[in-house]
CSV table of C-alpha atoms and ligand atoms in Angstrom, one decimal:
chain,number,residue,atom,x,y,z
J,151,UNK,CA,-12.4,9.4,-6.6
J,152,UNK,CA,-15.7,9.0,-4.8
J,153,UNK,CA,-16.1,11.4,-1.9
J,154,UNK,CA,-18.1,10.2,1.1
J,155,UNK,CA,-20.1,12.6,3.1
J,156,UNK,CA,-19.6,13.1,6.8
J,157,UNK,CA,-23.0,12.8,8.5
J,158,UNK,CA,-23.9,14.4,11.8
J,159,UNK,CA,-23.8,12.0,14.8
J,160,UNK,CA,-27.0,9.8,14.8
J,161,UNK,CA,-28.5,7.4,17.3
J,162,UNK,CA,-28.5,3.8,16.0
J,163,UNK,CA,-30.5,0.8,17.5
J,164,UNK,CA,-28.3,-2.2,17.0
J,165,UNK,CA,-30.2,-5.3,15.8
J,166,UNK,CA,-27.5,-7.8,14.6
J,167,UNK,CA,-24.0,-8.1,13.1
J,168,UNK,CA,-22.4,-8.0,9.6
J,169,UNK,CA,-19.7,-10.5,8.5
J,170,UNK,CA,-17.0,-7.9,9.7
J,171,UNK,CA,-18.4,-8.1,13.2
J,172,UNK,CA,-20.0,-4.6,12.9
J,173,UNK,CA,-23.0,-3.9,14.7
J,174,UNK,CA,-25.9,-3.3,12.2
J,175,UNK,CA,-28.9,-1.1,13.0
J,176,UNK,CA,-31.2,1.6,11.9
J,177,UNK,CA,-31.2,5.3,12.7
J,178,UNK,CA,-34.4,7.4,13.2
J,179,UNK,CA,-34.4,8.0,9.3
J,180,UNK,CA,-34.6,4.3,8.7
J,181,UNK,CA,-31.0,4.2,7.3
J,182,UNK,CA,-28.9,1.1,8.1
J,183,UNK,CA,-25.5,1.6,9.8
J,184,UNK,CA,-22.6,-0.8,10.6
J,185,UNK,CA,-20.7,0.2,13.7
J,186,UNK,CA,-17.6,-1.5,15.0
J,187,UNK,CA,-17.7,-2.5,18.6
J,188,UNK,CA,-21.5,-1.9,19.0
J,189,UNK,CA,-23.4,-4.5,21.0
J,190,UNK,CA,-26.7,-6.1,19.9
J,191,UNK,CA,-29.8,-4.5,21.4
J,192,UNK,CA,-27.9,-1.2,22.5
J,193,UNK,CA,-28.7,2.3,21.3
J,194,UNK,CA,-25.4,3.9,20.1
J,195,UNK,CA,-24.4,7.4,19.2
J,196,UNK,CA,-22.3,7.0,16.0
J,197,UNK,CA,-20.7,9.2,13.4
J,198,UNK,CA,-19.1,8.1,10.1
J,199,UNK,CA,-18.8,8.1,6.3
J,200,UNK,CA,-21.6,6.4,4.4
J,201,UNK,CA,-23.1,4.8,7.5
J,202,UNK,CA,-19.8,3.0,8.1
J,203,UNK,CA,-19.9,4.2,11.8
J,204,UNK,CA,-17.6,4.9,14.8
J,205,UNK,CA,-19.1,4.6,18.2
J,206,UNK,CA,-19.1,7.8,19.9
J,207,UNK,CA,-21.3,6.8,23.0
J,208,UNK,CA,-23.4,4.1,24.4
J,209,UNK,CA,-26.8,5.9,24.9
J,210,UNK,CA,-28.7,3.1,26.2
J,211,UNK,CA,-27.3,-0.5,27.0
J,212,UNK,CA,-29.3,-3.6,25.8
J,213,UNK,CA,-31.5,-5.3,28.5
J,214,UNK,CA,-29.2,-8.2,28.7
J,215,UNK,CA,-26.0,-6.0,28.8
J,216,UNK,CA,-23.1,-7.2,31.2
J,217,UNK,CA,-20.4,-5.0,32.6
J,218,UNK,CA,-17.0,-5.5,30.7
J,219,UNK,CA,-14.5,-6.9,33.1
J,220,UNK,CA,-11.5,-5.5,31.4
J,221,UNK,CA,-10.2,-2.0,32.2
J,222,UNK,CA,-8.8,-1.4,28.7
J,223,UNK,CA,-12.0,-2.9,26.9
J,224,UNK,CA,-12.7,-1.1,23.6
J,225,UNK,CA,-9.2,0.4,23.6
J,226,UNK,CA,-6.6,-2.4,23.1
J,227,UNK,CA,-8.4,-3.8,20.1
J,228,UNK,CA,-8.5,-7.3,21.2
J,229,UNK,CA,-12.1,-7.7,22.3
J,230,UNK,CA,-15.2,-6.0,20.9
J,231,UNK,CA,-18.2,-7.8,22.5
J,232,UNK,CA,-17.4,-7.9,26.4
J,233,UNK,CA,-20.7,-6.1,26.8
J,234,UNK,CA,-22.9,-9.0,25.6
J,235,UNK,CA,-23.3,-12.2,27.5
J,236,UNK,CA,-21.5,-15.2,25.9
J,237,UNK,CA,-24.7,-17.0,24.8
J,238,UNK,CA,-25.9,-13.8,23.1
J,239,UNK,CA,-22.6,-13.6,21.2
J,240,UNK,CA,-23.0,-17.2,20.0
J,241,UNK,CA,-26.6,-16.5,18.9
J,242,UNK,CA,-25.6,-13.3,17.1
J,243,UNK,CA,-22.8,-15.2,15.3
J,244,UNK,CA,-25.1,-18.0,14.4
J,245,UNK,CA,-27.7,-15.5,12.9
J,246,UNK,CA,-24.9,-13.6,10.9
J,247,UNK,CA,-23.7,-17.0,9.6
J,248,UNK,CA,-27.1,-18.3,8.7
J,249,UNK,CA,-27.8,-15.3,6.6
J,250,UNK,CA,-24.5,-15.1,4.9
J,251,UNK,CA,-23.8,-18.8,4.2
J,252,UNK,CA,-27.4,-20.1,3.6
J,253,UNK,CA,-26.9,-20.1,-0.1
J,254,UNK,CA,-24.1,-22.6,0.2
J,255,UNK,CA,-26.7,-25.2,1.3
J,256,UNK,CA,-26.0,-28.0,3.8
J,257,UNK,CA,-27.5,-28.5,7.2
J,258,UNK,CA,-26.7,-25.7,9.7
J,259,UNK,CA,-25.7,-27.2,13.0
J,260,UNK,CA,-25.3,-23.8,14.8
J,261,UNK,CA,-22.5,-22.4,16.9
J,262,UNK,CA,-20.7,-24.4,19.6
J,263,UNK,CA,-18.1,-23.5,22.2
J,264,UNK,CA,-16.1,-25.1,25.0
J,265,UNK,CA,-14.4,-23.9,28.1
J,266,UNK,CA,-14.7,-20.5,29.6
J,267,UNK,CA,-15.6,-17.3,27.8
J,268,UNK,CA,-12.7,-15.6,29.5
J,269,UNK,CA,-9.1,-16.7,30.4
J,270,UNK,CA,-9.1,-19.1,27.4
J,271,UNK,CA,-6.0,-17.7,25.5
J,272,UNK,CA,-2.8,-19.7,25.8
J,273,UNK,CA,-0.6,-17.1,24.3
J,274,UNK,CA,-0.2,-13.4,24.3
J,275,UNK,CA,2.3,-11.0,22.7
J,276,UNK,CA,3.0,-7.7,24.2
J,277,UNK,CA,5.2,-4.7,23.2
J,278,UNK,CA,7.3,-2.3,25.0
J,279,UNK,CA,7.2,1.3,24.0
J,280,UNK,CA,7.8,5.0,24.9
J,281,UNK,CA,4.4,6.6,23.8
J,282,UNK,CA,1.3,5.6,25.7
J,283,UNK,CA,-2.2,5.6,24.0
J,284,UNK,CA,-4.2,7.8,26.4
J,285,UNK,CA,-7.7,6.8,27.2
J,286,UNK,CA,-10.4,9.4,27.1
J,287,UNK,CA,-10.4,9.8,31.0
J,288,UNK,CA,-6.6,10.1,30.9
J,289,UNK,CA,-6.4,13.1,28.6
J,290,UNK,CA,-5.5,16.2,30.6
J,291,UNK,CA,-4.5,14.3,33.7
J,292,UNK,CA,-1.0,13.9,35.3
J,293,UNK,CA,-0.6,10.8,33.1
J,294,UNK,CA,1.9,11.6,30.4
J,295,UNK,CA,2.1,10.2,26.9
J,296,UNK,CA,5.8,9.8,26.9
J,297,UNK,CA,7.4,7.2,29.3
J,298,UNK,CA,8.0,3.6,29.5
J,299,UNK,CA,4.9,1.4,28.7
J,300,UNK,CA,4.2,-2.2,28.3
J,301,UNK,CA,1.0,-3.5,26.7
J,302,UNK,CA,-1.0,-4.1,23.4
J,303,UNK,CA,-0.7,-1.9,20.4
J,304,UNK,CA,-3.6,0.5,20.1
J,305,UNK,CA,-5.6,-0.5,16.9
J,306,UNK,CA,-4.0,1.2,13.8
J,307,UNK,CA,-1.3,2.9,15.9
J,308,UNK,CA,1.9,0.9,15.8
J,309,UNK,CA,3.6,3.6,17.7
J,310,UNK,CA,1.2,3.8,20.7
J,311,UNK,CA,0.9,1.3,23.6
J,312,UNK,CA,-2.1,0.6,25.5
J,313,UNK,CA,-0.7,0.2,29.1
J,314,UNK,CA,-2.1,-3.2,29.9
J,315,UNK,CA,-1.8,-4.6,33.5
J,316,UNK,CA,-3.5,-7.9,32.6
J,317,UNK,CA,-5.6,-9.5,29.8
J,318,UNK,CA,-9.0,-10.9,30.5
J,319,UNK,CA,-8.7,-13.3,27.6
J,320,UNK,CA,-5.3,-14.7,28.8
J,321,UNK,CA,-5.2,-17.7,31.0
J,322,UNK,CA,-4.6,-17.1,34.8
J,323,UNK,CA,-1.1,-18.7,34.6
J,324,UNK,CA,-0.1,-16.3,31.8
J,325,UNK,CA,-1.5,-13.3,33.8
J,326,UNK,CA,0.4,-14.4,36.9
J,327,UNK,CA,3.7,-14.6,35.1
J,328,UNK,CA,3.1,-11.4,33.1
J,329,UNK,CA,2.4,-9.6,36.4
J,330,UNK,CA,5.8,-10.4,37.8
J,331,UNK,CA,7.7,-9.5,34.6
J,332,UNK,CA,5.8,-6.3,34.4
J,333,UNK,CA,6.5,-5.4,38.0
J,334,UNK,CA,10.2,-6.1,37.4
J,335,UNK,CA,10.6,-4.2,34.3
J,336,UNK,CA,8.8,-1.1,35.5
J,337,UNK,CA,10.9,-1.1,38.7
J,338,UNK,CA,14.2,-1.4,36.6
J,339,UNK,CA,15.8,1.4,34.7
J,340,UNK,CA,16.0,-0.6,31.5
J,341,UNK,CA,15.0,1.4,28.5
J,342,UNK,CA,11.9,0.5,26.5
J,343,UNK,CA,12.0,0.5,22.7
J,344,UNK,CA,11.4,3.9,20.9
J,345,UNK,CA,10.0,2.6,17.6
J,346,UNK,CA,10.5,6.1,15.9
J,347,UNK,CA,14.0,6.6,17.1
J,348,UNK,CA,15.1,3.0,17.0
J,349,UNK,CA,16.5,3.2,20.4
J,350,UNK,CA,16.1,1.4,23.7
J,351,UNK,CA,16.5,-2.2,24.9
J,352,UNK,CA,13.2,-3.9,25.8
J,353,UNK,CA,11.1,-4.6,22.7
J,354,UNK,CA,8.5,-7.5,22.7
J,355,UNK,CA,7.4,-10.2,25.2
J,356,UNK,CA,5.6,-13.4,24.3
J,357,UNK,CA,3.9,-15.6,26.9
J,358,UNK,CA,2.7,-19.0,26.1
J,359,UNK,CA,1.2,-21.7,28.3
J,360,UNK,CA,1.4,-25.4,27.8
J,361,UNK,CA,0.4,-28.5,29.8
J,362,UNK,CA,0.4,-28.4,33.6
J,363,UNK,CA,0.1,-24.6,33.6
J,364,UNK,CA,3.8,-24.4,32.3
J,365,UNK,CA,4.6,-21.0,31.0
J,366,UNK,CA,7.2,-20.1,28.4
J,367,UNK,CA,8.6,-16.5,28.3
J,368,UNK,CA,10.2,-15.2,25.2
J,369,UNK,CA,11.8,-11.7,25.6
J,370,UNK,CA,13.0,-9.8,22.6
J,371,UNK,CA,15.4,-6.9,23.1
J,372,UNK,CA,17.9,-4.8,21.0
J,373,UNK,CA,21.4,-6.3,21.2
J,374,UNK,CA,22.3,-6.1,25.1
J,375,UNK,CA,25.2,-5.1,27.1
J,376,UNK,CA,26.7,-7.2,29.8
J,377,UNK,CA,25.0,-5.1,32.6
J,378,UNK,CA,21.6,-5.7,30.9
J,379,UNK,CA,22.4,-9.4,30.6
J,380,UNK,CA,23.3,-9.4,34.3
J,381,UNK,CA,19.9,-7.8,35.2
J,382,UNK,CA,17.9,-10.4,33.1
J,383,UNK,CA,20.0,-13.3,34.6
J,384,UNK,CA,19.1,-12.0,38.1
J,385,UNK,CA,15.3,-11.4,37.6
J,386,UNK,CA,14.2,-14.0,35.1
J,387,UNK,CA,14.3,-16.9,37.5
J,388,UNK,CA,11.7,-15.1,39.8
J,389,UNK,CA,9.0,-14.7,37.1
J,390,UNK,CA,7.5,-18.2,37.8
J,391,UNK,CA,8.0,-19.4,34.2
J,392,UNK,CA,9.1,-22.9,33.1
J,393,UNK,CA,11.5,-21.5,30.7
J,394,UNK,CA,12.6,-18.1,29.6
J,395,UNK,CA,14.4,-17.3,26.4
J,396,UNK,CA,16.3,-14.0,25.6
J,397,UNK,CA,16.3,-13.0,21.8
J,398,UNK,CA,18.2,-10.2,20.3
J,399,UNK,CA,16.6,-8.3,17.4
J,400,UNK,CA,18.9,-6.5,15.1
J,401,UNK,CA,16.2,-5.1,12.8
J,402,UNK,CA,14.1,-1.9,13.2
J,403,UNK,CA,10.7,-3.7,12.5
J,404,UNK,CA,7.9,-4.3,14.9
J,405,UNK,CA,7.7,-8.0,14.9
J,406,UNK,CA,8.8,-10.3,17.8
J,407,UNK,CA,11.9,-11.8,16.1
J,408,UNK,CA,15.5,-12.3,16.7
J,409,UNK,CA,18.4,-14.7,17.4
J,410,UNK,CA,18.6,-16.6,20.7
J,411,UNK,CA,21.1,-15.0,22.9
J,412,UNK,CA,20.5,-17.1,26.0
J,413,UNK,CA,18.1,-19.4,27.7
J,414,UNK,CA,17.7,-17.6,31.1
J,415,UNK,CA,15.5,-20.3,32.6
J,416,UNK,CA,15.9,-23.9,31.4
J,417,UNK,CA,13.1,-26.4,31.5
J,418,UNK,CA,15.1,-29.4,31.0
J,419,UNK,CA,13.5,-29.7,27.4
J,420,UNK,CA,15.3,-26.5,26.0
J,421,UNK,CA,13.1,-23.6,25.1
J,422,UNK,CA,9.9,-25.4,24.5
J,423,UNK,CA,6.8,-26.6,26.5
J,424,UNK,CA,4.6,-29.5,26.1
J,425,UNK,CA,1.0,-29.2,24.9
J,426,UNK,CA,-1.8,-31.7,24.0
J,427,UNK,CA,-4.7,-31.3,21.6
J,428,UNK,CA,-6.8,-33.8,19.6
J,429,UNK,CA,-5.0,-36.7,21.3
J,430,UNK,CA,-1.8,-35.5,19.8
J,431,UNK,CA,1.3,-34.2,22.0
J,432,UNK,CA,3.1,-31.0,20.8
J,433,UNK,CA,6.5,-29.6,21.8
J,434,UNK,CA,5.9,-25.8,21.4
J,435,UNK,CA,8.7,-23.2,20.7
J,436,UNK,CA,7.9,-19.5,21.4
J,437,UNK,CA,6.7,-18.8,17.9
J,438,UNK,CA,5.3,-22.2,16.8
J,439,UNK,CA,1.8,-21.9,15.3
J,440,UNK,CA,-0.6,-23.5,17.8
J,441,UNK,CA,-4.3,-23.0,18.5
J,442,UNK,CA,-4.8,-20.3,21.2
J,443,UNK,CA,-8.0,-21.8,22.7
J,444,UNK,CA,-7.3,-25.3,23.4
J,445,UNK,CA,-10.8,-26.2,24.8
J,446,UNK,CA,-12.5,-24.8,21.8
J,447,UNK,CA,-9.9,-26.3,19.4
J,448,UNK,CA,-10.7,-29.7,20.9
J,449,UNK,CA,-14.2,-29.2,19.4
J,450,UNK,CA,-12.7,-28.1,16.1
J,451,UNK,CA,-10.6,-31.3,15.7
J,452,UNK,CA,-13.5,-33.3,16.8
J,453,UNK,CA,-15.9,-31.9,14.1
J,454,UNK,CA,-13.2,-32.1,11.4
J,455,UNK,CA,-12.8,-35.8,12.4
J,456,UNK,CA,-16.5,-36.4,12.3
J,457,UNK,CA,-16.9,-34.5,9.0
J,458,UNK,CA,-14.0,-36.7,7.4
J,459,UNK,CA,-15.9,-39.8,8.0
J,460,UNK,CA,-14.5,-43.3,7.9
J,461,UNK,CA,-11.1,-42.5,6.4
J,462,UNK,CA,-9.5,-44.0,3.4
J,463,UNK,CA,-6.3,-44.0,1.4
J,464,UNK,CA,-4.9,-40.5,1.1
J,465,UNK,CA,-5.8,-37.4,3.2
J,466,UNK,CA,-4.5,-33.8,2.1
J,467,UNK,CA,-4.1,-31.3,4.9
J,468,UNK,CA,-3.6,-28.1,3.2
J,469,UNK,CA,-2.4,-25.0,5.0
J,470,UNK,CA,-1.5,-27.5,7.8
J,471,UNK,CA,0.4,-25.2,10.2
J,472,UNK,CA,2.2,-27.5,12.6
J,473,UNK,CA,0.1,-30.6,11.4
J,474,UNK,CA,-2.6,-30.7,14.0
J,475,UNK,CA,-5.6,-31.7,11.8
J,476,UNK,CA,-3.7,-34.2,9.6
J,477,UNK,CA,-1.9,-35.7,12.5
J,478,UNK,CA,-5.3,-36.0,14.4
J,479,UNK,CA,-6.6,-38.0,11.5
J,480,UNK,CA,-3.5,-40.0,10.6
J,481,UNK,CA,-5.0,-43.2,12.3
J,482,UNK,CA,-7.8,-43.5,9.6
J,483,UNK,CA,-5.7,-42.8,6.4
J,484,UNK,CA,-3.0,-44.9,4.9
J,485,UNK,CA,-1.2,-41.5,4.0
J,486,UNK,CA,-1.6,-38.0,5.2
J,487,UNK,CA,0.2,-35.2,3.1
J,488,UNK,CA,0.4,-31.8,4.7
J,489,UNK,CA,1.4,-28.6,2.9
J,490,UNK,CA,2.4,-25.4,4.6
J,491,UNK,CA,4.3,-22.3,3.5
J,492,UNK,CA,6.0,-21.3,6.7
J,493,UNK,CA,9.1,-23.5,6.9
J,494,UNK,CA,9.5,-23.5,10.7
J,495,UNK,CA,5.9,-24.7,11.0
J,496,UNK,CA,6.7,-27.6,8.5
J,497,UNK,CA,9.8,-28.5,10.8
J,498,UNK,CA,7.4,-28.5,13.9
J,499,UNK,CA,4.9,-30.6,12.0
J,500,UNK,CA,7.5,-33.3,11.1
J,501,UNK,CA,8.8,-33.2,14.8
J,502,UNK,CA,5.2,-33.5,16.0
J,503,UNK,CA,4.7,-36.5,13.8
J,504,UNK,CA,7.9,-38.3,15.2
J,505,UNK,CA,7.2,-37.2,18.8
J,506,UNK,CA,3.8,-39.1,18.4
J,507,UNK,CA,5.1,-42.0,16.6
J,508,UNK,CA,3.1,-41.3,13.4
J,509,UNK,CA,5.0,-42.6,10.4
J,510,UNK,CA,2.3,-42.1,7.6
J,511,UNK,CA,2.4,-38.3,7.6
J,512,UNK,CA,4.5,-36.3,5.1
J,513,UNK,CA,4.8,-32.5,5.4
J,514,UNK,CA,5.9,-30.3,2.5
J,515,UNK,CA,7.1,-26.8,2.7
J,516,UNK,CA,5.8,-24.4,0.1
J,517,UNK,CA,2.7,-22.6,-1.2
J,518,UNK,CA,-0.4,-24.8,-1.6
J,519,UNK,CA,-1.2,-23.1,-5.0
J,520,UNK,CA,2.1,-24.3,-6.4
J,521,UNK,CA,2.3,-27.7,-4.8
J,522,UNK,CA,-1.3,-29.1,-4.7
J,523,UNK,CA,-1.5,-30.1,-8.5
J,524,UNK,CA,1.6,-32.4,-8.0
J,525,UNK,CA,0.0,-34.5,-5.2
J,526,UNK,CA,-1.2,-38.0,-5.4
J,527,UNK,CA,-5.0,-37.7,-5.8
J,528,UNK,CA,-6.8,-37.8,-2.4
J,529,UNK,CA,-9.9,-39.5,-0.8
J,530,UNK,CA,-10.4,-36.7,1.6
J,531,UNK,CA,-9.1,-33.1,1.8
J,532,UNK,CA,-8.8,-30.7,4.7
J,533,UNK,CA,-8.3,-26.9,3.9
J,534,UNK,CA,-7.7,-24.5,6.6
J,535,UNK,CA,-6.5,-21.4,4.7
J,536,UNK,CA,-5.7,-17.9,6.2
J,537,UNK,CA,-8.4,-15.2,6.2
J,538,UNK,CA,-8.1,-14.6,2.5
J,539,UNK,CA,-9.4,-18.0,1.7
J,540,UNK,CA,-8.1,-20.3,-1.0
J,541,UNK,CA,-5.7,-19.1,-3.7
J,542,UNK,CA,-7.6,-19.2,-7.1
J,543,UNK,CA,-5.0,-21.9,-8.4
J,544,UNK,CA,-5.4,-24.1,-5.4
J,545,UNK,CA,-9.2,-23.7,-5.7
J,546,UNK,CA,-9.0,-24.7,-9.2
J,547,UNK,CA,-7.4,-28.1,-8.4
J,548,UNK,CA,-9.6,-28.7,-5.4
J,549,UNK,CA,-12.7,-27.7,-7.4
J,550,UNK,CA,-11.6,-30.2,-10.1
J,551,UNK,CA,-11.5,-33.1,-7.8
J,552,UNK,CA,-15.4,-33.2,-7.9
J,553,UNK,CA,-15.5,-34.0,-11.5
J,554,UNK,CA,-12.9,-36.8,-11.2
J,555,UNK,CA,-14.7,-38.5,-8.3
J,556,UNK,CA,-15.9,-42.0,-9.5
J,557,UNK,CA,-14.0,-42.0,-12.8
J,558,UNK,CA,-11.6,-44.9,-13.5
J,559,UNK,CA,-8.8,-45.1,-10.9
J,560,UNK,CA,-10.4,-42.5,-8.6
J,561,UNK,CA,-12.4,-42.9,-5.4
J,562,UNK,CA,-16.2,-43.2,-5.9
J,563,UNK,CA,-16.7,-40.4,-3.4
J,564,UNK,CA,-14.6,-37.7,-2.0
J,565,UNK,CA,-15.0,-35.6,1.1
J,566,UNK,CA,-13.7,-32.0,1.6
J,567,UNK,CA,-13.6,-30.4,5.1
J,568,UNK,CA,-13.2,-26.6,4.7
J,569,UNK,CA,-12.3,-24.8,7.9
J,570,UNK,CA,-12.7,-21.0,7.6
J,571,UNK,CA,-11.7,-18.2,9.9
J,572,UNK,CA,-13.3,-15.6,7.6
J,573,UNK,CA,-16.8,-16.4,6.6
J,574,UNK,CA,-16.9,-14.1,3.5
J,575,UNK,CA,-13.9,-16.0,2.1
J,576,UNK,CA,-15.8,-19.3,2.5
J,577,UNK,CA,-18.7,-17.9,0.8
J,578,UNK,CA,-16.7,-16.8,-2.2
J,579,UNK,CA,-14.8,-20.1,-2.4
J,580,UNK,CA,-18.0,-22.2,-1.5
J,581,UNK,CA,-19.9,-20.8,-4.4
J,582,UNK,CA,-17.0,-21.9,-6.9
J,583,UNK,CA,-17.0,-25.3,-5.3
J,584,UNK,CA,-20.7,-25.7,-5.8
J,585,UNK,CA,-20.5,-24.6,-9.3
J,586,UNK,CA,-17.8,-27.4,-9.9
J,587,UNK,CA,-20.0,-30.1,-8.5
J,588,UNK,CA,-19.2,-30.2,-4.7
J,589,UNK,CA,-22.3,-30.4,-2.5
J,590,UNK,CA,-22.3,-28.9,1.0
J,591,UNK,CA,-23.8,-31.3,3.4
J,592,UNK,CA,-23.1,-29.7,6.8
J,593,UNK,CA,-21.9,-26.5,8.6
J,594,UNK,CA,-20.9,-26.0,12.2
J,595,UNK,CA,-19.3,-23.0,13.7
J,596,UNK,CA,-16.9,-23.2,16.7
J,597,UNK,CA,-16.7,-20.0,18.8
J,598,UNK,CA,-12.9,-20.2,19.4
J,599,UNK,CA,-12.7,-16.5,20.3
J,600,UNK,CA,-15.4,-15.4,22.8
J,601,UNK,CA,-15.6,-11.7,23.3
J,602,UNK,CA,-14.6,-11.0,19.8
J,603,UNK,CA,-16.2,-10.9,16.5
J,604,UNK,CA,-14.1,-13.8,15.1
J,605,UNK,CA,-15.7,-17.2,14.4
J,606,UNK,CA,-14.4,-20.4,12.9
J,607,UNK,CA,-16.7,-22.1,10.5
J,608,UNK,CA,-16.4,-25.8,9.5
J,609,UNK,CA,-18.1,-27.0,6.3
J,610,UNK,CA,-18.3,-30.6,5.0
J,611,UNK,CA,-18.5,-31.2,1.2
J,612,UNK,CA,-18.9,-34.3,-0.9
J,613,UNK,CA,-18.3,-35.1,-4.5
J,614,UNK,CA,-19.5,-38.4,-5.8
J,615,UNK,CA,-20.2,-40.5,-8.9
J,616,UNK,CA,-23.9,-40.0,-9.7
J,617,UNK,CA,-26.2,-42.4,-7.8
J,618,UNK,CA,-23.3,-43.7,-5.7
J,619,UNK,CA,-24.0,-42.0,-2.3
J,620,UNK,CA,-26.5,-39.3,-1.4
J,621,UNK,CA,-25.2,-36.1,0.3
J,622,UNK,CA,-24.6,-36.6,4.1
J,623,UNK,CA,-23.7,-40.3,3.8
J,624,UNK,CA,-20.3,-41.6,4.3
J,625,UNK,CA,-19.6,-39.5,7.4
J,626,UNK,CA,-20.1,-39.8,11.1
J,627,UNK,CA,-23.1,-37.8,12.6
J,628,UNK,CA,-22.1,-34.1,12.9
J,629,UNK,CA,-21.8,-32.5,16.2
J,630,UNK,CA,-24.3,-29.6,16.6
J,631,UNK,CA,-25.1,-26.8,18.9
J,632,UNK,CA,-27.5,-29.1,20.8
J,633,UNK,CA,-24.6,-31.5,21.7
J,634,UNK,CA,-22.9,-31.3,25.2
J,635,UNK,CA,-20.0,-28.9,25.3
X,134,LIG,C1,-5.5,-21.1,9.9
X,134,LIG,S1,-3.7,-21.6,9.8
X,134,LIG,C2,-4.0,-23.3,9.8
X,134,LIG,C3,-3.6,-24.0,11.0
X,134,LIG,C4,-3.6,-25.5,11.1
X,134,LIG,N1,-4.6,-26.1,10.2
X,134,LIG,C5,-3.9,-25.8,12.6
X,134,LIG,O1,-5.1,-26.1,13.0
X,134,LIG,O2,-3.0,-25.8,13.5
X,134,LIG,C6,-3.3,-21.2,8.2
X,134,LIG,C7,-2.0,-21.7,7.8
X,134,LIG,O3,-1.7,-21.5,6.4
X,134,LIG,C8,-0.4,-21.1,6.1
X,134,LIG,N2,-0.4,-20.5,4.8
X,134,LIG,C9,-0.7,-19.2,4.5
X,134,LIG,N3,-0.6,-19.1,3.1
X,134,LIG,C10,-0.2,-20.2,2.6
X,134,LIG,C11,0.0,-20.7,1.2
X,134,LIG,N4,-0.1,-20.0,0.3
X,134,LIG,N5,0.5,-22.0,1.2
X,134,LIG,C12,0.6,-22.7,2.1
X,134,LIG,N6,0.3,-22.4,3.5
X,134,LIG,C13,-0.1,-21.1,3.6
X,134,LIG,C14,-0.1,-20.2,7.3
X,134,LIG,O4,1.2,-20.1,7.6
X,134,LIG,C15,-0.9,-21.0,8.4
X,134,LIG,O5,-0.1,-21.8,9.1
């Protein structure tokens, strides 16, 4: 096994970002480091193995530095980039992507975003616990580690809670309801969950916002007594939520999961709220997959639609979640076929199709890599895989579509829109797509997650019979970073 040497702390001037979102820069010896949570332009004191650094201190902020608005910034693990202005964040993401993905080819349309750089999240998930993650200034003070705490998990510490009074990324409506729930549970004598002893009552809290600032609350607890039930029935109506569900979790695991024990506040539509995106209406249950930044996701839907072009006979929507991208394009294809491995998401996708009167979309539950080879061949394909990218067996089938374009019985040209949440996975898959004959024509990134290092990249690929179309034809003009929004 290779042993990495610990270096003494070094000052590093950050000049950009790597694909993991680590700040890159040189120390005085000219050695390049990667440091998580290090803002561009800043001088950082870092320590680490083999120049994979941990930030010890901010020696000198960048000239355009802004004060982070959040009291637990850098600790809860949700945001890494609050010290940089939003435009700088986008510029740095764009530079990183141009360096990383340039070899795939295609026109680079930059990075776009929509809505506010804070308060954009329509869903947060918090955890109750008995061990607090102490911040540097809280060590050796009267604040004790053991107690009753509600907030986010400290990164890498499943057993420590960062006591979080509000979240700068969450919408104002979510923070308002959260503040009331938090005040009530702290004022109560209900026990919080001890994840080591597997004792206590309150476990997880999900808050989700839909249309008209409606907020859904899902509270996960250990199996409750009549006394605890009475407390919940008395207090839940005062939280200002549209609906509140109480779920009992019999397991010892961390996840927010369980059986519905009671709807504590009823919206008239059961335990769900309405949402709208890409011209499609959704009914959201507490755990249904839905884009968390709706203003940003509108851009995403728009660019996918433009990249698909005029439409055709069959559209595959692979890794379809609750059907958003396929449903938003069902008006331009005779048939849409969605595949998704999570069964409840498929149930939601079918319900969403019905709710919107869309009759030409079929959703199939199962792994893409098993099912994709059995489908009727498409004119266009959307893939929106998880961070790991395409499964090799799925990639093989999709790559093979390039060779068959223009052969007897097949469309003359095919379009593939690859939506990626991890650019390095896109790079790996993109190289194989290129080798198989797909040509990347366009690339645009949507900054769905300001203040974080995450970025969503949309690429458009074409495969065609030689001489039939030139790359870039057959689609609508792409959105680019110069467009409004
Ligand atoms: C990035 S999300 C896509 C969301 C969807 N396109 C949307 O915009 O709402 C990726 C989805 O892939 C699903 N998934 C993960 N692995 C899968 C597999 N092997 N086969 C099918 N679906 C999978 C996940 O459950 C998740 O819903």
